C-alpha cells in the first residue's frame, strides 16, 4: 500500500462539516414523511453542484432515487465506494428530532448516529479531495442510498445489480470508529404444515397441523439452535435462530379472530406456518441452512401422521460479509484509525446487518463497515453522535480514499 500523505487537516474545517451534518439532521427522511429521502437527495445534490462534483440520480423505487457522486480517476488504480443510507427511522417519542443541538460534545437528533454522521463525513471527504485538486488513479464514489431502514435495502440492491461496481466499499454505519471486517447474514424461512380438518370432538379423524408445528419448534430449538450455538466465529460469535412468528388455524376457526364468532369453531386445524430468521456466519450458506431446516421434518412428520410439510426460503437475501484483516482496504483503514483514534484500531465483527452484506454478497465488492456513532443509541429517543468522532471519521475516510485510489 502506497503512503499517500496529504495535509488533510489543513483543509478540514470541523465547523463546516458539522454544519453539513446539522443541515442533514434538519431534513426529515423517514418512511412516515411524504417525500421519504427525496429532500436529502436534493440537499446532497446541491452540495455536489456547489463543489463541482460530478453526480447523477439513480432511480431506485418509483420517484425515489439514490444519489451517486464521483471523483473520477485516470483508470489506472483501484476504486472505492463510500456507501450510506439517506433514510432514518421515524421520530416517535422524540422532543426535538430535527434541532441538531450540540451539547457536551454530542449532536442530538434523529439520524445523528444512524447514519447521517457517517454520511456527512463521507460526503465531506469528497469535498476535501476535490478542493485539494488531487488526481486519483481510481474512481472515488459516494453512494447515498434509499430504503435501508425499511428493511429492504432497495437502494444498495440497485447499486449491487446495476452499478457502480467498485473494487472496495466502506459502509458508514455507526461502529464507534472500530473497523468492522465481518458481519452476519440474516435470512428468513417459512415452514408450512398441512394437516386435515375435522370436528374437534373426533380429532383422530383429522391431523392437527399446529401440533406438528409445535413439535417442529421443539426440534428446532433443542437441536439445530444448539448446534448453531456451538459454532464459533472469532469476531461474530455463534449463528442464531429465532422463531419470530407462528400462525395456524382451520379456515372456519378464523371467524373468531375476525370478530365474526364468539368462539373459535371446534375444528382441528389443517394449516400452520412457522417463520424463523437465521443470523448466519460467513462460513454458512442459505441452501445449507434450508437443508438443515428440512432435515428436522422426517421425525416431526413421523410423530404426526397425516401431516405434510415444506420449507420455503423467503427471497430477500441479506448475505454475510467477511474480508481478511490483511486485505488492502482493511489495512488502509486500520493504518488511518491508528493515526487518529488508536484506541479503536482493532478489527471487529458486527452482529447486526448492514448494506455491506448486499455490496459484498450480491455486488461482489470487497466491503467493510466503519463510521462514527454508538449503535446502542440509534433509533432511540436520545439519539446522538460524538462530534469529535464525526470529524475523525472524515479524516480517516479521506486518507483511506487517497491510499486506495492513488497507486503510488
PDB file of C-alpha atoms in Angstrom, residues 159-354:
ATOM      1  CA  UNK A 159     -26.249  -0.397  -6.791  1.00  0.00           C
ATOM      2  CA  UNK A 160     -25.167  -4.037  -6.448  1.00  0.00           C
ATOM      3  CA  UNK A 161     -27.164  -5.065  -9.522  1.00  0.00           C
ATOM      4  CA  UNK A 162     -26.743  -2.004 -11.782  1.00  0.00           C
ATOM      5  CA  UNK A 163     -23.552  -0.387 -10.527  1.00  0.00           C
ATOM      6  CA  UNK A 164     -21.411   1.453  -9.967  1.00  0.00           C
ATOM      7  CA  UNK A 165     -19.300  -1.570  -9.020  1.00  0.00           C
ATOM      8  CA  UNK A 166     -16.043  -0.622  -7.352  1.00  0.00           C
ATOM      9  CA  UNK A 167     -13.097  -2.648  -6.112  1.00  0.00           C
ATOM     10  CA  UNK A 168     -13.802  -1.743  -2.496  1.00  0.00           C
ATOM     11  CA  UNK A 169     -16.574  -0.220  -0.403  1.00  0.00           C
ATOM     12  CA  UNK A 170     -16.964   1.262   3.063  1.00  0.00           C
ATOM     13  CA  UNK A 171     -20.440   1.416   4.567  1.00  0.00           C
ATOM     14  CA  UNK A 172     -20.536   4.254   7.093  1.00  0.00           C
ATOM     15  CA  UNK A 173     -22.835   2.724   9.719  1.00  0.00           C
ATOM     16  CA  UNK A 174     -22.013   3.546  13.362  1.00  0.00           C
ATOM     17  CA  UNK A 175     -19.149   1.430  14.682  1.00  0.00           C
ATOM     18  CA  UNK A 176     -17.712   3.977  17.167  1.00  0.00           C
ATOM     19  CA  UNK A 177     -14.687   4.182  14.811  1.00  0.00           C
ATOM     20  CA  UNK A 178     -13.925   0.456  15.125  1.00  0.00           C
ATOM     21  CA  UNK A 179     -13.091  -1.144  11.749  1.00  0.00           C
ATOM     22  CA  UNK A 180     -15.589  -3.943  11.017  1.00  0.00           C
ATOM     23  CA  UNK A 181     -14.416  -6.664   8.664  1.00  0.00           C
ATOM     24  CA  UNK A 182     -17.162  -9.257   9.255  1.00  0.00           C
ATOM     25  CA  UNK A 183     -20.909  -9.281   9.788  1.00  0.00           C
ATOM     26  CA  UNK A 184     -23.617 -11.905   9.986  1.00  0.00           C
ATOM     27  CA  UNK A 185     -26.136 -12.510   7.255  1.00  0.00           C
ATOM     28  CA  UNK A 186     -29.837 -12.644   8.003  1.00  0.00           C
ATOM     29  CA  UNK A 187     -32.383 -14.652   6.054  1.00  0.00           C
ATOM     30  CA  UNK A 188     -35.960 -15.757   6.599  1.00  0.00           C
ATOM     31  CA  UNK A 189     -37.591 -19.155   6.170  1.00  0.00           C
ATOM     32  CA  UNK A 190     -41.209 -20.313   6.265  1.00  0.00           C
ATOM     33  CA  UNK A 191     -42.033 -23.882   7.255  1.00  0.00           C
ATOM     34  CA  UNK A 192     -45.602 -24.772   6.291  1.00  0.00           C
ATOM     35  CA  UNK A 193     -47.600 -27.679   7.740  1.00  0.00           C
ATOM     36  CA  UNK A 194     -50.734 -29.052   6.093  1.00  0.00           C
ATOM     37  CA  UNK A 195     -52.987 -31.384   8.066  1.00  0.00           C
ATOM     38  CA  UNK A 196     -56.600 -32.498   7.853  1.00  0.00           C
ATOM     39  CA  UNK A 197     -59.505 -30.534   9.306  1.00  0.00           C
ATOM     40  CA  UNK A 198     -62.200 -32.421  11.196  1.00  0.00           C
ATOM     41  CA  UNK A 199     -64.620 -31.911  14.057  1.00  0.00           C
ATOM     42  CA  UNK A 200     -62.686 -31.471  17.283  1.00  0.00           C
ATOM     43  CA  UNK A 201     -64.887 -33.991  19.085  1.00  0.00           C
ATOM     44  CA  UNK A 202     -63.243 -36.676  16.952  1.00  0.00           C
ATOM     45  CA  UNK A 203     -59.673 -35.447  16.461  1.00  0.00           C
ATOM     46  CA  UNK A 204     -58.471 -38.931  15.463  1.00  0.00           C
ATOM     47  CA  UNK A 205     -60.220 -38.407  12.138  1.00  0.00           C
ATOM     48  CA  UNK A 206     -58.027 -35.406  11.363  1.00  0.00           C
ATOM     49  CA  UNK A 207     -54.400 -34.328  11.509  1.00  0.00           C
ATOM     50  CA  UNK A 208     -53.525 -31.310  13.677  1.00  0.00           C
ATOM     51  CA  UNK A 209     -51.082 -29.054  11.834  1.00  0.00           C
ATOM     52  CA  UNK A 210     -50.473 -26.913  14.917  1.00  0.00           C
ATOM     53  CA  UNK A 211     -49.300 -29.939  16.941  1.00  0.00           C
ATOM     54  CA  UNK A 212     -46.828 -30.767  14.165  1.00  0.00           C
ATOM     55  CA  UNK A 213     -45.628 -27.158  14.128  1.00  0.00           C
ATOM     56  CA  UNK A 214     -45.138 -27.252  17.901  1.00  0.00           C
ATOM     57  CA  UNK A 215     -43.041 -30.435  17.607  1.00  0.00           C
ATOM     58  CA  UNK A 216     -41.016 -28.778  14.851  1.00  0.00           C
ATOM     59  CA  UNK A 217     -40.303 -25.713  17.003  1.00  0.00           C
ATOM     60  CA  UNK A 218     -39.220 -28.002  19.832  1.00  0.00           C
ATOM     61  CA  UNK A 219     -36.875 -29.887  17.479  1.00  0.00           C
ATOM     62  CA  UNK A 220     -35.510 -26.637  16.082  1.00  0.00           C
ATOM     63  CA  UNK A 221     -34.892 -25.134  19.498  1.00  0.00           C
ATOM     64  CA  UNK A 222     -33.445 -28.261  21.091  1.00  0.00           C
ATOM     65  CA  UNK A 223     -31.440 -29.476  18.114  1.00  0.00           C
ATOM     66  CA  UNK A 224     -30.438 -27.115  15.339  1.00  0.00           C
ATOM     67  CA  UNK A 225     -30.323 -23.998  17.521  1.00  0.00           C
ATOM     68  CA  UNK A 226     -27.972 -25.730  19.944  1.00  0.00           C
ATOM     69  CA  UNK A 227     -25.814 -26.888  17.049  1.00  0.00           C
ATOM     70  CA  UNK A 228     -25.553 -23.278  15.936  1.00  0.00           C
ATOM     71  CA  UNK A 229     -24.679 -22.180  19.464  1.00  0.00           C
ATOM     72  CA  UNK A 230     -21.671 -24.479  19.289  1.00  0.00           C
ATOM     73  CA  UNK A 231     -20.414 -22.777  16.128  1.00  0.00           C
ATOM     74  CA  UNK A 232     -17.938 -20.029  16.916  1.00  0.00           C
ATOM     75  CA  UNK A 233     -16.598 -17.212  14.764  1.00  0.00           C
ATOM     76  CA  UNK A 234     -13.659 -15.190  16.013  1.00  0.00           C
ATOM     77  CA  UNK A 235     -15.451 -11.859  15.574  1.00  0.00           C
ATOM     78  CA  UNK A 236     -19.127 -12.778  15.343  1.00  0.00           C
ATOM     79  CA  UNK A 237     -19.723 -15.437  17.956  1.00  0.00           C
ATOM     80  CA  UNK A 238     -22.328 -18.063  17.052  1.00  0.00           C
ATOM     81  CA  UNK A 239     -25.100 -18.308  14.494  1.00  0.00           C
ATOM     82  CA  UNK A 240     -28.617 -17.925  15.892  1.00  0.00           C
ATOM     83  CA  UNK A 241     -32.183 -18.940  15.027  1.00  0.00           C
ATOM     84  CA  UNK A 242     -35.259 -17.025  16.126  1.00  0.00           C
ATOM     85  CA  UNK A 243     -38.840 -18.186  15.653  1.00  0.00           C
ATOM     86  CA  UNK A 244     -40.436 -14.785  15.249  1.00  0.00           C
ATOM     87  CA  UNK A 245     -43.924 -15.617  14.010  1.00  0.00           C
ATOM     88  CA  UNK A 246     -46.328 -18.556  14.014  1.00  0.00           C
ATOM     89  CA  UNK A 247     -49.823 -18.841  12.599  1.00  0.00           C
ATOM     90  CA  UNK A 248     -52.246 -21.718  12.401  1.00  0.00           C
ATOM     91  CA  UNK A 249     -55.937 -22.472  12.077  1.00  0.00           C
ATOM     92  CA  UNK A 250     -58.668 -24.288  10.313  1.00  0.00           C
ATOM     93  CA  UNK A 251     -60.304 -21.875   7.902  1.00  0.00           C
ATOM     94  CA  UNK A 252     -63.564 -21.776   9.849  1.00  0.00           C
ATOM     95  CA  UNK A 253     -61.740 -21.031  13.126  1.00  0.00           C
ATOM     96  CA  UNK A 254     -60.581 -17.685  11.735  1.00  0.00           C
ATOM     97  CA  UNK A 255     -64.069 -16.209  12.207  1.00  0.00           C
ATOM     98  CA  UNK A 256     -63.244 -15.781  15.903  1.00  0.00           C
ATOM     99  CA  UNK A 257     -60.137 -13.731  15.099  1.00  0.00           C
ATOM    100  CA  UNK A 258     -62.126 -11.631  12.641  1.00  0.00           C
ATOM    101  CA  UNK A 259     -64.792 -10.894  15.256  1.00  0.00           C
ATOM    102  CA  UNK A 260     -67.473 -12.842  13.400  1.00  0.00           C
ATOM    103  CA  UNK A 261     -67.879 -15.526  16.057  1.00  0.00           C
ATOM    104  CA  UNK A 262     -67.978 -15.521  19.859  1.00  0.00           C
ATOM    105  CA  UNK A 263     -65.770 -18.622  19.996  1.00  0.00           C
ATOM    106  CA  UNK A 264     -63.366 -20.262  17.634  1.00  0.00           C
ATOM    107  CA  UNK A 265     -65.122 -23.175  15.932  1.00  0.00           C
ATOM    108  CA  UNK A 266     -64.440 -26.701  17.101  1.00  0.00           C
ATOM    109  CA  UNK A 267     -62.335 -27.780  14.159  1.00  0.00           C
ATOM    110  CA  UNK A 268     -58.928 -29.456  14.117  1.00  0.00           C
ATOM    111  CA  UNK A 269     -56.557 -27.002  12.375  1.00  0.00           C
ATOM    112  CA  UNK A 270     -55.275 -28.071   8.993  1.00  0.00           C
ATOM    113  CA  UNK A 271     -52.746 -25.294   8.471  1.00  0.00           C
ATOM    114  CA  UNK A 272     -49.802 -23.915  10.446  1.00  0.00           C
ATOM    115  CA  UNK A 273     -46.813 -21.816   9.446  1.00  0.00           C
ATOM    116  CA  UNK A 274     -43.598 -21.231  11.380  1.00  0.00           C
ATOM    117  CA  UNK A 275     -41.404 -18.287  10.406  1.00  0.00           C
ATOM    118  CA  UNK A 276     -37.773 -18.203  11.503  1.00  0.00           C
ATOM    119  CA  UNK A 277     -34.947 -15.775  10.940  1.00  0.00           C
ATOM    120  CA  UNK A 278     -31.418 -17.117  10.908  1.00  0.00           C
ATOM    121  CA  UNK A 279     -28.433 -14.884  11.668  1.00  0.00           C
ATOM    122  CA  UNK A 280     -25.758 -16.827   9.875  1.00  0.00           C
ATOM    123  CA  UNK A 281     -21.986 -16.815   9.723  1.00  0.00           C
ATOM    124  CA  UNK A 282     -19.794 -16.247   6.652  1.00  0.00           C
ATOM    125  CA  UNK A 283     -18.935 -19.972   6.660  1.00  0.00           C
ATOM    126  CA  UNK A 284     -22.610 -20.870   6.080  1.00  0.00           C
ATOM    127  CA  UNK A 285     -24.941 -20.515   3.098  1.00  0.00           C
ATOM    128  CA  UNK A 286     -28.675 -20.186   2.504  1.00  0.00           C
ATOM    129  CA  UNK A 287     -29.033 -23.589   0.736  1.00  0.00           C
ATOM    130  CA  UNK A 288     -27.187 -25.246   3.621  1.00  0.00           C
ATOM    131  CA  UNK A 289     -29.471 -23.636   6.187  1.00  0.00           C
ATOM    132  CA  UNK A 290     -32.615 -24.580   4.263  1.00  0.00           C
ATOM    133  CA  UNK A 291     -31.430 -28.182   4.058  1.00  0.00           C
ATOM    134  CA  UNK A 292     -30.814 -28.252   7.816  1.00  0.00           C
ATOM    135  CA  UNK A 293     -34.346 -26.993   8.450  1.00  0.00           C
ATOM    136  CA  UNK A 294     -35.759 -29.618   6.083  1.00  0.00           C
ATOM    137  CA  UNK A 295     -33.821 -32.367   7.861  1.00  0.00           C
ATOM    138  CA  UNK A 296     -35.885 -31.725  11.000  1.00  0.00           C
ATOM    139  CA  UNK A 297     -39.102 -32.674   9.228  1.00  0.00           C
ATOM    140  CA  UNK A 298     -38.984 -36.506   8.879  1.00  0.00           C
ATOM    141  CA  UNK A 299     -39.054 -37.162  12.640  1.00  0.00           C
ATOM    142  CA  UNK A 300     -41.723 -34.494  13.149  1.00  0.00           C
ATOM    143  CA  UNK A 301     -43.942 -35.931  10.429  1.00  0.00           C
ATOM    144  CA  UNK A 302     -43.460 -39.470  11.680  1.00  0.00           C
ATOM    145  CA  UNK A 303     -44.882 -38.361  15.025  1.00  0.00           C
ATOM    146  CA  UNK A 304     -47.796 -36.575  13.306  1.00  0.00           C
ATOM    147  CA  UNK A 305     -49.398 -38.963  10.760  1.00  0.00           C
ATOM    148  CA  UNK A 306     -51.424 -37.272   8.074  1.00  0.00           C
ATOM    149  CA  UNK A 307     -49.421 -34.006   8.143  1.00  0.00           C
ATOM    150  CA  UNK A 308     -47.146 -32.868   5.322  1.00  0.00           C
ATOM    151  CA  UNK A 309     -44.647 -30.019   5.404  1.00  0.00           C
ATOM    152  CA  UNK A 310     -42.219 -27.967   3.361  1.00  0.00           C
ATOM    153  CA  UNK A 311     -39.585 -25.305   3.978  1.00  0.00           C
ATOM    154  CA  UNK A 312     -39.566 -22.190   1.786  1.00  0.00           C
ATOM    155  CA  UNK A 313     -36.829 -19.579   1.600  1.00  0.00           C
ATOM    156  CA  UNK A 314     -38.254 -16.041   1.641  1.00  0.00           C
ATOM    157  CA  UNK A 315     -36.186 -14.490  -1.171  1.00  0.00           C
ATOM    158  CA  UNK A 316     -34.870 -11.188   0.140  1.00  0.00           C
ATOM    159  CA  UNK A 317     -31.193 -12.109   0.514  1.00  0.00           C
ATOM    160  CA  UNK A 318     -29.092 -10.405   3.156  1.00  0.00           C
ATOM    161  CA  UNK A 319     -25.702 -12.118   2.796  1.00  0.00           C
ATOM    162  CA  UNK A 320     -22.989 -12.347   5.420  1.00  0.00           C
ATOM    163  CA  UNK A 321     -19.801 -10.368   4.807  1.00  0.00           C
ATOM    164  CA  UNK A 322     -16.161 -11.006   5.671  1.00  0.00           C
ATOM    165  CA  UNK A 323     -12.850  -9.787   4.361  1.00  0.00           C
ATOM    166  CA  UNK A 324      -9.388 -10.619   5.636  1.00  0.00           C
ATOM    167  CA  UNK A 325      -7.739  -8.194   8.028  1.00  0.00           C
ATOM    168  CA  UNK A 326      -4.829  -8.342   5.571  1.00  0.00           C
ATOM    169  CA  UNK A 327      -6.935  -7.079   2.658  1.00  0.00           C
ATOM    170  CA  UNK A 328      -5.750  -3.760   1.181  1.00  0.00           C
ATOM    171  CA  UNK A 329      -8.883  -1.903   2.308  1.00  0.00           C
ATOM    172  CA  UNK A 330      -8.730  -3.248   5.870  1.00  0.00           C
ATOM    173  CA  UNK A 331      -5.056  -2.390   6.143  1.00  0.00           C
ATOM    174  CA  UNK A 332      -5.652   1.158   4.897  1.00  0.00           C
ATOM    175  CA  UNK A 333      -8.493   1.779   7.353  1.00  0.00           C
ATOM    176  CA  UNK A 334      -6.516   0.251  10.244  1.00  0.00           C
ATOM    177  CA  UNK A 335      -3.471   2.391   9.456  1.00  0.00           C
ATOM    178  CA  UNK A 336      -5.523   5.555   9.389  1.00  0.00           C
ATOM    179  CA  UNK A 337      -7.521   4.716  12.505  1.00  0.00           C
ATOM    180  CA  UNK A 338      -4.252   4.135  14.383  1.00  0.00           C
ATOM    181  CA  UNK A 339      -3.130   7.623  13.387  1.00  0.00           C
ATOM    182  CA  UNK A 340      -6.313   9.361  14.534  1.00  0.00           C
ATOM    183  CA  UNK A 341      -8.033   7.066  17.047  1.00  0.00           C
ATOM    184  CA  UNK A 342      -5.520   4.393  18.151  1.00  0.00           C
ATOM    185  CA  UNK A 343      -7.773   3.079  20.927  1.00  0.00           C
ATOM    186  CA  UNK A 344     -10.325   1.829  18.363  1.00  0.00           C
ATOM    187  CA  UNK A 345      -7.864   0.313  15.880  1.00  0.00           C
ATOM    188  CA  UNK A 346      -8.951  -3.306  16.427  1.00  0.00           C
ATOM    189  CA  UNK A 347     -10.907  -5.166  13.701  1.00  0.00           C
ATOM    190  CA  UNK A 348     -14.297  -6.294  14.935  1.00  0.00           C
ATOM    191  CA  UNK A 349     -17.446  -8.078  13.840  1.00  0.00           C
ATOM    192  CA  UNK A 350     -20.913  -6.560  13.549  1.00  0.00           C
ATOM    193  CA  UNK A 351     -23.845  -8.581  14.897  1.00  0.00           C
ATOM    194  CA  UNK A 352     -26.482  -6.572  13.053  1.00  0.00           C
ATOM    195  CA  UNK A 353     -26.957  -6.359   9.298  1.00  0.00           C
ATOM    196  CA  UNK A 354     -25.753  -3.515   7.103  1.00  0.00           C
TER     197      UNK A 354
END
